[in-house]
Amino acid sequence: MQIYHTEFDEFKVKLERHNLHKRLTNLQDGNIDMVVVKEFYANLYTPEEQAPKQAKVRGHLIKIDADSLHEFLQTLVVLEEGESLPTYSRFCRLRSNPQEIEARLCISRKGFVLNAEGQPWKLLRKDLTILAQTWSVFSYSNLAPTSHTSDLNMDRARLVYGLVTHMDMNIDALISSQISSIAQSNSFRLRFPALITALCRARGVTSDTLTYESLSPTINLAYIKKNCWNMDDLTVNFRGARKARARPTDVPSSSTPPAPSTFATPTPTSPGPSAQDSQRFESML
């Protein structure tokens, strides 16, 4: 990840507040050993445990509980005075206010699409602000991977809302829960390959793989402008003047934001948001 203060201040401030820029977003690229990753997940699976937190890989014990990930990733868990849970954890235990969420994540006069019962269902990607789109991409690749990387369901919207509003989170607990859920699922696609490769190497696991995989693309200014840019969002300004866009007042615009790039890392398929996803988000949490 390469974001600079002169390019996207608010995004980088959040990364640095929790030390996400130290390890989580700077894992060594071009060095993913998928053979080791597969061994890790195979050994992590235990039918007796609902949330396995360790695996033995080639004689080395790899722990993925929140405390072990905290030590490895060097992230920060910030608690307000007198509180035992981070801000986001408390937020997840309250009833969501859809109007509040859409006001922070969407461009003007846009919001949740309603389901057949008239309840908030999802936020369309084309209605998201640039910052919300950037954080959603970050969440897909670093925090809570999913195959559904376009629109935001309510659970994902709550997570992105927490990121956009700088809520303090227990990132380590979230990632630990995600990895455990993947191990217990039937998916053949495996998440967090760069993190797992780095964890295994740090614990002394040797690699005999001749071919390594890479992460791509990097989330930088060029990526944001290509994949997260929304011309209707007037809240973000980069260096240089914003080019005006002429649009007839009586003709709807035919331009749509480019589809988000897919990351090269293997990711588990999912038919869509589920109650289990909600439990994962709140377990960090």
Coordinates of C-alpha atoms in Angstrom, one line a residue:
M1 CA 0.0 0.0 0.0
Q2 CA 1.4 3.4 -0.9
I3 CA -0.7 6.4 0.3
Y4 CA 1.0 9.7 1.1
H5 CA -0.1 12.7 3.1
T6 CA -0.1 14.8 0.0
E7 CA -2.5 12.4 -1.7
F8 CA -5.1 11.1 0.7
D9 CA -4.6 12.4 4.2
E10 CA -7.7 10.9 5.9
F11 CA -7.0 7.4 4.7
K12 CA -3.4 7.4 5.9
V13 CA -4.2 9.0 9.2
K14 CA -6.5 6.0 10.0
L15 CA -3.8 3.5 8.9
E16 CA -1.2 5.1 11.1
R17 CA -3.5 5.5 14.1
H18 CA -3.7 1.7 14.4
N19 CA -0.2 1.0 13.0
L20 CA -1.8 -0.8 10.0
H21 CA 0.9 0.7 7.8
K22 CA 3.7 -1.1 9.7
R23 CA 3.0 -4.8 8.9
L24 CA -0.5 -5.5 7.7
T25 CA -0.3 -3.3 4.6
N26 CA 3.4 -3.9 4.0
L27 CA 3.7 -7.7 3.9
Q28 CA 6.5 -8.7 1.5
D29 CA 5.1 -8.9 -2.0
G30 CA 5.9 -11.5 -4.6
N31 CA 6.7 -14.0 -1.9
I32 CA 3.5 -15.8 -1.2
D33 CA 3.9 -19.6 -0.8
M34 CA 0.5 -21.1 -1.5
V35 CA 1.8 -24.6 -0.6
V36 CA 2.5 -23.4 2.9
V37 CA -0.8 -21.5 3.0
K38 CA -2.7 -24.7 2.1
E39 CA -0.8 -26.7 4.7
F40 CA -1.7 -24.1 7.3
Y41 CA -5.4 -24.2 6.6
A42 CA -5.5 -28.0 6.3
N43 CA -3.9 -28.3 9.8
L44 CA -6.0 -25.5 11.3
Y45 CA -9.3 -27.3 10.6
T46 CA -10.5 -29.2 13.6
P47 CA -14.1 -30.4 13.6
E48 CA -14.2 -30.3 17.4
E49 CA -13.4 -26.6 17.6
Q50 CA -15.7 -23.9 16.4
A51 CA -12.9 -21.4 16.1
P52 CA -9.5 -23.0 15.8
K53 CA -6.7 -20.6 16.7
Q54 CA -3.5 -22.5 15.9
A55 CA -2.0 -24.9 13.4
K56 CA 1.2 -26.9 13.2
V57 CA 3.1 -26.4 9.9
R58 CA 6.2 -28.5 9.2
G59 CA 6.8 -28.9 12.9
H60 CA 6.3 -25.3 13.8
L61 CA 3.3 -24.0 15.8
I62 CA 1.5 -21.1 14.2
K63 CA -0.9 -19.2 16.4
I64 CA -3.6 -16.9 15.0
D65 CA -5.4 -15.8 18.2
A66 CA -5.9 -12.1 18.6
D67 CA -3.0 -11.7 21.0
S68 CA -0.5 -13.5 18.7
L69 CA -1.6 -11.4 15.7
H70 CA -1.4 -8.3 17.8
E71 CA 2.2 -9.1 18.6
F72 CA 3.1 -9.9 15.0
L73 CA 1.2 -7.1 13.2
Q74 CA 2.1 -4.5 15.9
T75 CA -1.3 -3.0 15.7
L76 CA -2.8 -0.7 18.4
V77 CA -6.1 -1.3 20.2
V78 CA -7.2 2.0 21.6
L79 CA -9.8 2.1 24.4
E80 CA -11.5 5.2 25.7
E81 CA -11.1 6.0 29.4
G82 CA -13.4 3.8 31.5
E83 CA -14.3 1.5 28.5
S84 CA -13.5 -2.2 28.2
L85 CA -14.4 -2.4 24.5
P86 CA -13.2 -0.4 21.4
T87 CA -15.7 2.1 20.0
Y88 CA -16.6 -0.1 17.0
S89 CA -17.4 -3.0 19.3
R90 CA -19.9 -0.9 21.2
F91 CA -21.3 0.5 17.9
C92 CA -22.0 -3.1 16.7
R93 CA -24.0 -3.8 19.8
L94 CA -26.4 -0.9 19.1
R95 CA -29.2 -0.7 16.6
S96 CA -27.8 0.8 13.4
N97 CA -29.1 4.1 12.1
P98 CA -29.2 3.6 8.3
Q99 CA -29.6 7.4 7.7
E100 CA -26.5 8.1 9.7
I101 CA -24.5 5.4 7.7
E102 CA -25.6 6.5 4.3
A103 CA -25.0 10.1 5.1
R104 CA -21.3 9.3 5.7
L105 CA -20.8 6.7 3.0
C106 CA -22.9 8.0 0.1
I107 CA -22.8 11.0 -2.2
S108 CA -25.6 13.6 -1.9
R109 CA -29.2 12.3 -2.1
K110 CA -28.2 8.7 -2.3
G111 CA -28.6 5.9 0.2
F112 CA -29.7 2.3 0.9
V113 CA -31.6 0.3 -1.6
L114 CA -34.6 -1.2 0.2
N115 CA -35.5 -4.9 0.1
A116 CA -39.0 -6.3 -0.5
E117 CA -40.0 -5.6 3.1
G118 CA -38.9 -2.0 2.8
Q119 CA -35.8 -2.5 5.0
P120 CA -32.3 -1.2 4.1
W121 CA -30.6 -3.8 2.0
K122 CA -27.5 -2.5 0.4
L123 CA -25.5 0.5 -0.8
L124 CA -24.7 0.6 -4.5
R125 CA -21.0 1.1 -5.3
K126 CA -21.8 3.9 -7.8
D127 CA -23.4 5.8 -4.9
L128 CA -20.4 5.6 -2.5
T129 CA -18.0 8.4 -1.9
I130 CA -14.4 8.1 -3.0
L131 CA -13.3 7.5 0.6
A132 CA -16.0 4.9 1.3
Q133 CA -15.0 3.0 -1.9
T134 CA -11.3 3.1 -0.9
W135 CA -12.0 1.7 2.6
S136 CA -14.3 -0.9 1.2
V137 CA -11.5 -2.1 -1.1
F138 CA -9.1 -2.1 1.9
S139 CA -11.6 -4.2 3.9
Y140 CA -12.0 -6.8 1.1
S141 CA -8.3 -7.4 0.9
N142 CA -7.0 -6.9 4.5
L143 CA -9.8 -7.3 7.0
A144 CA -12.8 -9.3 6.0
P145 CA -12.3 -10.8 2.5
T146 CA -15.4 -11.7 0.4
S147 CA -16.1 -12.6 -3.2
H148 CA -18.9 -9.9 -3.3
T149 CA -16.8 -6.8 -3.8
S150 CA -19.2 -4.4 -5.4
D151 CA -22.2 -3.2 -3.4
L152 CA -22.2 -3.0 0.4
N153 CA -24.7 -5.0 2.5
M154 CA -25.6 -3.7 5.9
D155 CA -22.9 -5.6 7.8
R156 CA -20.2 -4.4 5.3
A157 CA -21.6 -0.9 5.4
R158 CA -21.3 -0.9 9.2
L159 CA -17.6 -2.0 8.9
V160 CA -16.8 0.7 6.3
Y161 CA -18.7 3.3 8.3
G162 CA -16.5 2.4 11.3
L163 CA -13.4 2.9 9.2
V164 CA -14.5 6.1 7.6
T165 CA -15.5 7.6 11.0
H166 CA -12.2 6.6 12.6
M167 CA -13.7 4.2 15.1
D168 CA -11.2 2.3 17.2
M169 CA -11.3 -1.4 16.4
N170 CA -9.7 -4.6 17.5
I171 CA -8.3 -5.4 14.0
D172 CA -6.4 -8.5 15.3
A173 CA -9.6 -10.1 16.7
L174 CA -11.4 -9.5 13.4
I175 CA -8.7 -11.1 11.3
S176 CA -8.4 -14.1 13.7
S177 CA -12.1 -14.6 13.5
Q178 CA -12.0 -14.5 9.7
I179 CA -9.2 -17.0 9.4
S180 CA -11.0 -19.4 11.8
S181 CA -14.2 -19.1 9.8
I182 CA -12.3 -19.8 6.5
A183 CA -10.8 -23.0 8.1
Q184 CA -14.3 -24.2 9.1
S185 CA -15.9 -23.5 5.7
N186 CA -16.1 -25.7 2.6
S187 CA -14.5 -23.1 0.3
F188 CA -11.4 -24.1 -1.7
R189 CA -10.2 -20.5 -1.9
L190 CA -7.9 -19.4 0.9
R191 CA -7.7 -15.9 2.3
F192 CA -4.8 -13.9 3.8
P193 CA -2.1 -15.7 1.9
A194 CA 0.5 -13.0 2.4
L195 CA -0.1 -12.8 6.1
I196 CA -0.1 -16.5 6.6
T197 CA 3.1 -16.9 4.6
A198 CA 4.7 -14.2 6.7
L199 CA 3.5 -15.7 10.0
C200 CA 4.9 -19.1 9.0
R201 CA 8.3 -17.7 8.0
A202 CA 8.5 -15.7 11.2
R203 CA 8.0 -19.0 13.2
G204 CA 10.7 -20.8 11.3
V205 CA 8.8 -22.6 8.6
T206 CA 11.1 -23.2 5.6
S207 CA 9.8 -23.0 2.0
D208 CA 10.8 -25.3 -0.8
T209 CA 8.5 -23.7 -3.4
L210 CA 10.0 -22.7 -6.7
T211 CA 7.1 -20.5 -7.7
Y212 CA 5.7 -17.7 -5.6
E213 CA 2.6 -15.6 -6.0
S214 CA 2.2 -11.9 -5.7
L215 CA -0.4 -9.4 -4.4
S216 CA -1.8 -6.9 -6.8
P217 CA -2.6 -4.2 -7.3
T218 CA -1.2 -1.7 -4.8
I219 CA -3.8 0.7 -3.3
N220 CA -2.2 4.0 -4.2
L221 CA -3.4 7.3 -5.8
A222 CA -3.4 5.8 -9.3
Y223 CA -5.5 2.9 -8.1
I224 CA -8.0 5.1 -6.3
K225 CA -8.4 7.4 -9.3
K226 CA -9.0 4.4 -11.6
N227 CA -11.2 2.2 -9.4
C228 CA -12.7 4.4 -6.6
W229 CA -13.2 7.7 -8.3
N230 CA -16.7 9.2 -8.2
M231 CA -17.2 12.4 -10.2
D232 CA -20.3 13.2 -8.1
D233 CA -18.2 13.2 -4.9
L234 CA -17.1 16.8 -4.1
T235 CA -15.7 16.0 -0.7
V236 CA -12.3 14.8 -1.8
N237 CA -9.7 16.9 -3.6
F238 CA -6.3 15.8 -4.8
R239 CA -3.5 18.0 -6.0
G240 CA -4.5 19.8 -9.2
A241 CA -7.7 21.3 -10.3
R242 CA -10.8 19.1 -10.6
K243 CA -11.9 19.0 -14.2
A244 CA -15.4 20.2 -14.7
R245 CA -17.8 17.7 -16.3
A246 CA -20.5 19.0 -18.6
R247 CA -23.8 17.2 -18.2
P248 CA -27.1 18.2 -19.7
T249 CA -29.6 18.9 -17.0
D250 CA -32.4 16.9 -18.7
V251 CA -30.3 13.9 -19.8
P252 CA -29.2 11.3 -17.3
S253 CA -25.4 10.6 -17.2
S254 CA -24.3 7.4 -18.9
S255 CA -21.0 7.3 -17.2
T256 CA -20.5 4.7 -14.4
P257 CA -17.5 4.2 -12.1
P258 CA -15.1 1.5 -13.2
A259 CA -15.5 -1.9 -11.7
P260 CA -13.1 -2.6 -8.8
S261 CA -10.0 -4.5 -9.7
T262 CA -9.9 -8.1 -8.4
F263 CA -6.9 -9.0 -6.3
A264 CA -4.6 -11.8 -7.5
T265 CA -4.7 -13.6 -4.2
P266 CA -7.0 -16.6 -3.9
T267 CA -10.3 -15.7 -2.2
P268 CA -13.1 -17.9 -0.9
T269 CA -16.3 -17.8 -2.8
S270 CA -19.5 -16.8 -0.9
P271 CA -23.0 -16.7 -2.2
G272 CA -23.5 -13.4 -0.5
P273 CA -24.0 -11.8 2.9
S274 CA -25.2 -14.1 5.6
A275 CA -26.0 -14.1 9.3
Q276 CA -22.6 -15.7 9.8
D277 CA -20.9 -12.7 8.3
S278 CA -22.6 -10.5 10.8
Q279 CA -21.5 -12.7 13.7
R280 CA -17.9 -12.5 12.4
F281 CA -17.9 -8.7 12.3
E282 CA -19.3 -8.5 15.8
S283 CA -17.0 -11.1 17.3
M284 CA -14.0 -8.7 16.9
L285 CA -15.5 -6.5 18.1

